Amino acid sequence: MSDLPVQPKFTGLFKRRLKGVSQKYRQIPTDVQPAIDRMIEGNFIGNQITGIQ
């Protein structure tokens, strides 16, 4: 892993789908935020795919 700060960029598709889902599930933005915060801190969720850097 690199020591460079991570700044997630969301695609238009992700934003539209999150908006659509959040109309039915009002808590979804609050539920997604901790995962985004962990990525920004450099704590990636899941396993690294071998051969990818």
PDB file of N, CA, C and O in Angstrom:
ATOM      1  N   MET A   1       0.839  -1.190   0.000  1.00  0.00           N
ATOM      2  CA  MET A   1       0.000   0.000   0.000  1.00  0.00           C
ATOM      3  C   MET A   1       0.873   1.239   0.000  1.00  0.00           C
ATOM      4  O   MET A   1       1.947   1.247   0.560  1.00  0.00           O
ATOM      5  N   SER A   2       0.379   2.285  -0.590  1.00  0.00           N
ATOM      6  CA  SER A   2       1.130   3.529  -0.599  1.00  0.00           C
ATOM      7  C   SER A   2       0.697   4.389   0.583  1.00  0.00           C
ATOM      8  O   SER A   2      -0.346   4.180   1.190  1.00  0.00           O
ATOM      9  N   ASP A   3       1.531   5.388   0.875  1.00  0.00           N
ATOM     10  CA  ASP A   3       1.232   6.298   1.979  1.00  0.00           C
ATOM     11  C   ASP A   3       0.487   7.541   1.515  1.00  0.00           C
ATOM     12  O   ASP A   3       0.267   8.443   2.300  1.00  0.00           O
ATOM     13  N   LEU A   4       0.154   7.579   0.234  1.00  0.00           N
ATOM     14  CA  LEU A   4      -0.562   8.730  -0.295  1.00  0.00           C
ATOM     15  C   LEU A   4      -2.001   8.738   0.224  1.00  0.00           C
ATOM     16  O   LEU A   4      -2.621   7.689   0.363  1.00  0.00           O
ATOM     17  N   PRO A   5      -2.537   9.928   0.504  1.00  0.00           N
ATOM     18  CA  PRO A   5      -3.921   9.984   0.981  1.00  0.00           C
ATOM     19  C   PRO A   5      -4.889   9.532  -0.104  1.00  0.00           C
ATOM     20  O   PRO A   5      -4.667   9.772  -1.283  1.00  0.00           O
ATOM     21  N   VAL A   6      -5.936   8.884   0.315  1.00  0.00           N
ATOM     22  CA  VAL A   6      -6.954   8.389  -0.612  1.00  0.00           C
ATOM     23  C   VAL A   6      -8.118   9.365  -0.608  1.00  0.00           C
ATOM     24  O   VAL A   6      -8.609   9.764   0.447  1.00  0.00           O
ATOM     25  N   GLN A   7      -8.540   9.766  -1.793  1.00  0.00           N
ATOM     26  CA  GLN A   7      -9.716  10.618  -1.926  1.00  0.00           C
ATOM     27  C   GLN A   7     -10.672   9.926  -2.881  1.00  0.00           C
ATOM     28  O   GLN A   7     -10.470   9.936  -4.084  1.00  0.00           O
ATOM     29  N   PRO A   8     -11.700   9.257  -2.346  1.00  0.00           N
ATOM     30  CA  PRO A   8     -12.614   8.531  -3.224  1.00  0.00           C
ATOM     31  C   PRO A   8     -13.374   9.477  -4.151  1.00  0.00           C
ATOM     32  O   PRO A   8     -13.763  10.566  -3.758  1.00  0.00           O
ATOM     33  N   LYS A   9     -13.528   9.028  -5.395  1.00  0.00           N
ATOM     34  CA  LYS A   9     -14.336   9.752  -6.379  1.00  0.00           C
ATOM     35  C   LYS A   9     -15.466   8.821  -6.794  1.00  0.00           C
ATOM     36  O   LYS A   9     -15.225   7.681  -7.155  1.00  0.00           O
ATOM     37  N   PHE A  10     -16.671   9.315  -6.727  1.00  0.00           N
ATOM     38  CA  PHE A  10     -17.833   8.495  -7.018  1.00  0.00           C
ATOM     39  C   PHE A  10     -18.331   8.768  -8.431  1.00  0.00           C
ATOM     40  O   PHE A  10     -18.419   9.914  -8.862  1.00  0.00           O
ATOM     41  N   THR A  11     -18.663   7.702  -9.126  1.00  0.00           N
ATOM     42  CA  THR A  11     -19.189   7.845 -10.478  1.00  0.00           C
ATOM     43  C   THR A  11     -20.624   8.370 -10.414  1.00  0.00           C
ATOM     44  O   THR A  11     -21.291   8.276  -9.379  1.00  0.00           O
ATOM     45  N   GLY A  12     -21.053   8.890 -11.518  1.00  0.00           N
ATOM     46  CA  GLY A  12     -22.433   9.355 -11.610  1.00  0.00           C
ATOM     47  C   GLY A  12     -23.420   8.221 -11.367  1.00  0.00           C
ATOM     48  O   GLY A  12     -24.449   8.406 -10.724  1.00  0.00           O
ATOM     49  N   LEU A  13     -23.073   7.027 -11.872  1.00  0.00           N
ATOM     50  CA  LEU A  13     -23.928   5.862 -11.675  1.00  0.00           C
ATOM     51  C   LEU A  13     -24.070   5.533 -10.192  1.00  0.00           C
ATOM     52  O   LEU A  13     -25.180   5.283  -9.705  1.00  0.00           O
ATOM     53  N   PHE A  14     -22.956   5.544  -9.445  1.00  0.00           N
ATOM     54  CA  PHE A  14     -23.014   5.275  -8.010  1.00  0.00           C
ATOM     55  C   PHE A  14     -23.892   6.310  -7.307  1.00  0.00           C
ATOM     56  O   PHE A  14     -24.739   5.964  -6.479  1.00  0.00           O
ATOM     57  N   LYS A  15     -23.690   7.574  -7.631  1.00  0.00           N
ATOM     58  CA  LYS A  15     -24.467   8.640  -6.987  1.00  0.00           C
ATOM     59  C   LYS A  15     -25.959   8.496  -7.270  1.00  0.00           C
ATOM     60  O   LYS A  15     -26.784   8.657  -6.368  1.00  0.00           O
ATOM     61  N   ARG A  16     -26.312   8.178  -8.525  1.00  0.00           N
ATOM     62  CA  ARG A  16     -27.731   8.010  -8.883  1.00  0.00           C
ATOM     63  C   ARG A  16     -28.340   6.824  -8.151  1.00  0.00           C
ATOM     64  O   ARG A  16     -29.459   6.899  -7.636  1.00  0.00           O
ATOM     65  N   ARG A  17     -27.602   5.714  -8.137  1.00  0.00           N
ATOM     66  CA  ARG A  17     -28.132   4.523  -7.461  1.00  0.00           C
ATOM     67  C   ARG A  17     -28.253   4.735  -5.963  1.00  0.00           C
ATOM     68  O   ARG A  17     -29.219   4.303  -5.344  1.00  0.00           O
ATOM     69  N   LEU A  18     -27.273   5.406  -5.363  1.00  0.00           N
ATOM     70  CA  LEU A  18     -27.351   5.691  -3.928  1.00  0.00           C
ATOM     71  C   LEU A  18     -28.548   6.589  -3.626  1.00  0.00           C
ATOM     72  O   LEU A  18     -29.270   6.360  -2.662  1.00  0.00           O
ATOM     73  N   LYS A  19     -28.777   7.567  -4.485  1.00  0.00           N
ATOM     74  CA  LYS A  19     -29.919   8.463  -4.305  1.00  0.00           C
ATOM     75  C   LYS A  19     -31.233   7.683  -4.402  1.00  0.00           C
ATOM     76  O   LYS A  19     -32.138   7.873  -3.598  1.00  0.00           O
ATOM     77  N   GLY A  20     -31.321   6.795  -5.399  1.00  0.00           N
ATOM     78  CA  GLY A  20     -32.531   5.993  -5.565  1.00  0.00           C
ATOM     79  C   GLY A  20     -32.781   5.062  -4.394  1.00  0.00           C
ATOM     80  O   GLY A  20     -33.907   4.956  -3.899  1.00  0.00           O
ATOM     81  N   VAL A  21     -31.734   4.410  -3.940  1.00  0.00           N
ATOM     82  CA  VAL A  21     -31.866   3.478  -2.812  1.00  0.00           C
ATOM     83  C   VAL A  21     -32.175   4.240  -1.525  1.00  0.00           C
ATOM     84  O   VAL A  21     -32.933   3.780  -0.685  1.00  0.00           O
ATOM     85  N   SER A  22     -31.607   5.444  -1.388  1.00  0.00           N
ATOM     86  CA  SER A  22     -31.808   6.201  -0.153  1.00  0.00           C
ATOM     87  C   SER A  22     -33.245   6.703  -0.003  1.00  0.00           C
ATOM     88  O   SER A  22     -33.669   7.049   1.093  1.00  0.00           O
ATOM     89  N   GLN A  23     -34.001   6.741  -1.106  1.00  0.00           N
ATOM     90  CA  GLN A  23     -35.408   7.124  -0.993  1.00  0.00           C
ATOM     91  C   GLN A  23     -36.204   6.039  -0.275  1.00  0.00           C
ATOM     92  O   GLN A  23     -37.152   6.337   0.452  1.00  0.00           O
ATOM     93  N   LYS A  24     -35.810   4.784  -0.479  1.00  0.00           N
ATOM     94  CA  LYS A  24     -36.497   3.685   0.185  1.00  0.00           C
ATOM     95  C   LYS A  24     -35.870   3.383   1.546  1.00  0.00           C
ATOM     96  O   LYS A  24     -36.573   3.124   2.517  1.00  0.00           O
ATOM     97  N   TYR A  25     -34.552   3.405   1.586  1.00  0.00           N
ATOM     98  CA  TYR A  25     -33.805   3.106   2.820  1.00  0.00           C
ATOM     99  C   TYR A  25     -33.106   4.377   3.279  1.00  0.00           C
ATOM    100  O   TYR A  25     -31.998   4.675   2.868  1.00  0.00           O
ATOM    101  N   ARG A  26     -33.767   5.120   4.120  1.00  0.00           N
ATOM    102  CA  ARG A  26     -33.302   6.454   4.524  1.00  0.00           C
ATOM    103  C   ARG A  26     -31.944   6.437   5.232  1.00  0.00           C
ATOM    104  O   ARG A  26     -31.240   7.426   5.233  1.00  0.00           O
ATOM    105  N   GLN A  27     -31.558   5.325   5.850  1.00  0.00           N
ATOM    106  CA  GLN A  27     -30.314   5.251   6.602  1.00  0.00           C
ATOM    107  C   GLN A  27     -29.102   4.905   5.741  1.00  0.00           C
ATOM    108  O   GLN A  27     -27.985   4.917   6.237  1.00  0.00           O
ATOM    109  N   ILE A  28     -29.285   4.588   4.468  1.00  0.00           N
ATOM    110  CA  ILE A  28     -28.176   4.093   3.642  1.00  0.00           C
ATOM    111  C   ILE A  28     -26.995   5.069   3.576  1.00  0.00           C
ATOM    112  O   ILE A  28     -25.851   4.632   3.682  1.00  0.00           O
ATOM    113  N   PRO A  29     -27.184   6.379   3.431  1.00  0.00           N
ATOM    114  CA  PRO A  29     -26.013   7.264   3.429  1.00  0.00           C
ATOM    115  C   PRO A  29     -25.225   7.189   4.736  1.00  0.00           C
ATOM    116  O   PRO A  29     -23.996   7.197   4.724  1.00  0.00           O
ATOM    117  N   THR A  30     -25.931   7.068   5.841  1.00  0.00           N
ATOM    118  CA  THR A  30     -25.277   6.936   7.147  1.00  0.00           C
ATOM    119  C   THR A  30     -24.558   5.597   7.257  1.00  0.00           C
ATOM    120  O   THR A  30     -23.485   5.513   7.852  1.00  0.00           O
ATOM    121  N   ASP A  31     -25.116   4.560   6.658  1.00  0.00           N
ATOM    122  CA  ASP A  31     -24.500   3.236   6.698  1.00  0.00           C
ATOM    123  C   ASP A  31     -23.255   3.161   5.820  1.00  0.00           C
ATOM    124  O   ASP A  31     -22.311   2.449   6.141  1.00  0.00           O
ATOM    125  N   VAL A  32     -23.229   3.887   4.710  1.00  0.00           N
ATOM    126  CA  VAL A  32     -22.116   3.852   3.772  1.00  0.00           C
ATOM    127  C   VAL A  32     -20.942   4.717   4.264  1.00  0.00           C
ATOM    128  O   VAL A  32     -19.782   4.412   4.001  1.00  0.00           O
ATOM    129  N   GLN A  33     -21.223   5.764   4.997  1.00  0.00           N
ATOM    130  CA  GLN A  33     -20.194   6.724   5.401  1.00  0.00           C
ATOM    131  C   GLN A  33     -19.037   6.095   6.183  1.00  0.00           C
ATOM    132  O   GLN A  33     -17.882   6.430   5.915  1.00  0.00           O
ATOM    133  N   PRO A  34     -19.260   5.180   7.130  1.00  0.00           N
ATOM    134  CA  PRO A  34     -18.113   4.575   7.833  1.00  0.00           C
ATOM    135  C   PRO A  34     -17.167   3.828   6.894  1.00  0.00           C
ATOM    136  O   PRO A  34     -15.943   3.889   7.078  1.00  0.00           O
ATOM    137  N   ALA A  35     -17.683   3.165   5.889  1.00  0.00           N
ATOM    138  CA  ALA A  35     -16.825   2.466   4.924  1.00  0.00           C
ATOM    139  C   ALA A  35     -16.000   3.476   4.127  1.00  0.00           C
ATOM    140  O   ALA A  35     -14.814   3.252   3.872  1.00  0.00           O
ATOM    141  N   ILE A  36     -16.588   4.589   3.758  1.00  0.00           N
ATOM    142  CA  ILE A  36     -15.871   5.640   3.034  1.00  0.00           C
ATOM    143  C   ILE A  36     -14.780   6.227   3.925  1.00  0.00           C
ATOM    144  O   ILE A  36     -13.642   6.436   3.487  1.00  0.00           O
ATOM    145  N   ASP A  37     -15.110   6.475   5.183  1.00  0.00           N
ATOM    146  CA  ASP A  37     -14.129   7.017   6.124  1.00  0.00           C
ATOM    147  C   ASP A  37     -12.945   6.073   6.300  1.00  0.00           C
ATOM    148  O   ASP A  37     -11.795   6.512   6.355  1.00  0.00           O
ATOM    149  N   ARG A  38     -13.207   4.765   6.380  1.00  0.00           N
ATOM    150  CA  ARG A  38     -12.118   3.789   6.517  1.00  0.00           C
ATOM    151  C   ARG A  38     -11.224   3.795   5.291  1.00  0.00           C
ATOM    152  O   ARG A  38     -10.003   3.667   5.403  1.00  0.00           O
ATOM    153  N   MET A  39     -11.798   3.941   4.092  1.00  0.00           N
ATOM    154  CA  MET A  39     -10.990   4.010   2.872  1.00  0.00           C
ATOM    155  C   MET A  39     -10.097   5.244   2.883  1.00  0.00           C
ATOM    156  O   MET A  39      -8.928   5.177   2.518  1.00  0.00           O
ATOM    157  N   ILE A  40     -10.633   6.373   3.311  1.00  0.00           N
ATOM    158  CA  ILE A  40      -9.864   7.614   3.376  1.00  0.00           C
ATOM    159  C   ILE A  40      -8.694   7.456   4.343  1.00  0.00           C
ATOM    160  O   ILE A  40      -7.594   7.940   4.085  1.00  0.00           O
ATOM    161  N   GLU A  41      -8.921   6.763   5.458  1.00  0.00           N
ATOM    162  CA  GLU A  41      -7.862   6.526   6.443  1.00  0.00           C
ATOM    163  C   GLU A  41      -6.826   5.525   5.960  1.00  0.00           C
ATOM    164  O   GLU A  41      -5.770   5.389   6.557  1.00  0.00           O
ATOM    165  N   GLY A  42      -7.135   4.802   4.884  1.00  0.00           N
ATOM    166  CA  GLY A  42      -6.201   3.818   4.356  1.00  0.00           C
ATOM    167  C   GLY A  42      -6.487   2.404   4.825  1.00  0.00           C
ATOM    168  O   GLY A  42      -5.743   1.487   4.529  1.00  0.00           O
ATOM    169  N   ASN A  43      -7.559   2.205   5.557  1.00  0.00           N
ATOM    170  CA  ASN A  43      -7.969   0.882   6.015  1.00  0.00           C
ATOM    171  C   ASN A  43      -8.948   0.308   5.000  1.00  0.00           C
ATOM    172  O   ASN A  43     -10.145   0.525   5.085  1.00  0.00           O
ATOM    173  N   PHE A  44      -8.401  -0.406   4.028  1.00  0.00           N
ATOM    174  CA  PHE A  44      -9.244  -0.929   2.960  1.00  0.00           C
ATOM    175  C   PHE A  44      -9.965  -2.186   3.408  1.00  0.00           C
ATOM    176  O   PHE A  44      -9.416  -3.005   4.135  1.00  0.00           O
ATOM    177  N   ILE A  45     -11.183  -2.324   2.971  1.00  0.00           N
ATOM    178  CA  ILE A  45     -12.041  -3.430   3.336  1.00  0.00           C
ATOM    179  C   ILE A  45     -11.836  -4.559   2.326  1.00  0.00           C
ATOM    180  O   ILE A  45     -11.791  -4.323   1.131  1.00  0.00           O
ATOM    181  N   GLY A  46     -11.698  -5.776   2.810  1.00  0.00           N
ATOM    182  CA  GLY A  46     -11.570  -6.917   1.909  1.00  0.00           C
ATOM    183  C   GLY A  46     -10.123  -7.337   1.715  1.00  0.00           C
ATOM    184  O   GLY A  46      -9.214  -6.842   2.369  1.00  0.00           O
ATOM    185  N   ASN A  47      -9.911  -8.240   0.797  1.00  0.00           N
ATOM    186  CA  ASN A  47      -8.597  -8.782   0.505  1.00  0.00           C
ATOM    187  C   ASN A  47      -8.034  -8.134  -0.745  1.00  0.00           C
ATOM    188  O   ASN A  47      -8.767  -7.860  -1.693  1.00  0.00           O
ATOM    189  N   GLN A  48      -6.714  -7.956  -0.752  1.00  0.00           N
ATOM    190  CA  GLN A  48      -6.064  -7.409  -1.928  1.00  0.00           C
ATOM    191  C   GLN A  48      -5.984  -8.485  -2.995  1.00  0.00           C
ATOM    192  O   GLN A  48      -5.673  -9.637  -2.708  1.00  0.00           O
ATOM    193  N   ILE A  49      -6.245  -8.112  -4.215  1.00  0.00           N
ATOM    194  CA  ILE A  49      -6.145  -9.039  -5.336  1.00  0.00           C
ATOM    195  C   ILE A  49      -4.674  -9.163  -5.710  1.00  0.00           C
ATOM    196  O   ILE A  49      -4.003  -8.154  -5.935  1.00  0.00           O
ATOM    197  N   THR A  50      -4.172 -10.387  -5.760  1.00  0.00           N
ATOM    198  CA  THR A  50      -2.760 -10.570  -6.071  1.00  0.00           C
ATOM    199  C   THR A  50      -2.461 -10.116  -7.496  1.00  0.00           C
ATOM    200  O   THR A  50      -3.267 -10.274  -8.406  1.00  0.00           O
ATOM    201  N   GLY A  51      -1.295  -9.494  -7.648  1.00  0.00           N
ATOM    202  CA  GLY A  51      -0.888  -8.992  -8.946  1.00  0.00           C
ATOM    203  C   GLY A  51      -1.375  -7.598  -9.259  1.00  0.00           C
ATOM    204  O   GLY A  51      -1.019  -7.023 -10.286  1.00  0.00           O
ATOM    205  N   ILE A  52      -2.177  -6.992  -8.391  1.00  0.00           N
ATOM    206  CA  ILE A  52      -2.695  -5.644  -8.595  1.00  0.00           C
ATOM    207  C   ILE A  52      -2.057  -4.729  -7.557  1.00  0.00           C
ATOM    208  O   ILE A  52      -2.012  -5.040  -6.380  1.00  0.00           O
ATOM    209  N   GLN A  53      -1.580  -3.583  -8.013  1.00  0.00           N
ATOM    210  CA  GLN A  53      -0.994  -2.617  -7.065  1.00  0.00           C
ATOM    211  C   GLN A  53      -1.699  -1.294  -7.150  1.00  0.00           C
ATOM    212  O   GLN A  53      -2.200  -0.888  -8.109  1.00  0.00           O
TER     213      GLN A  53
END
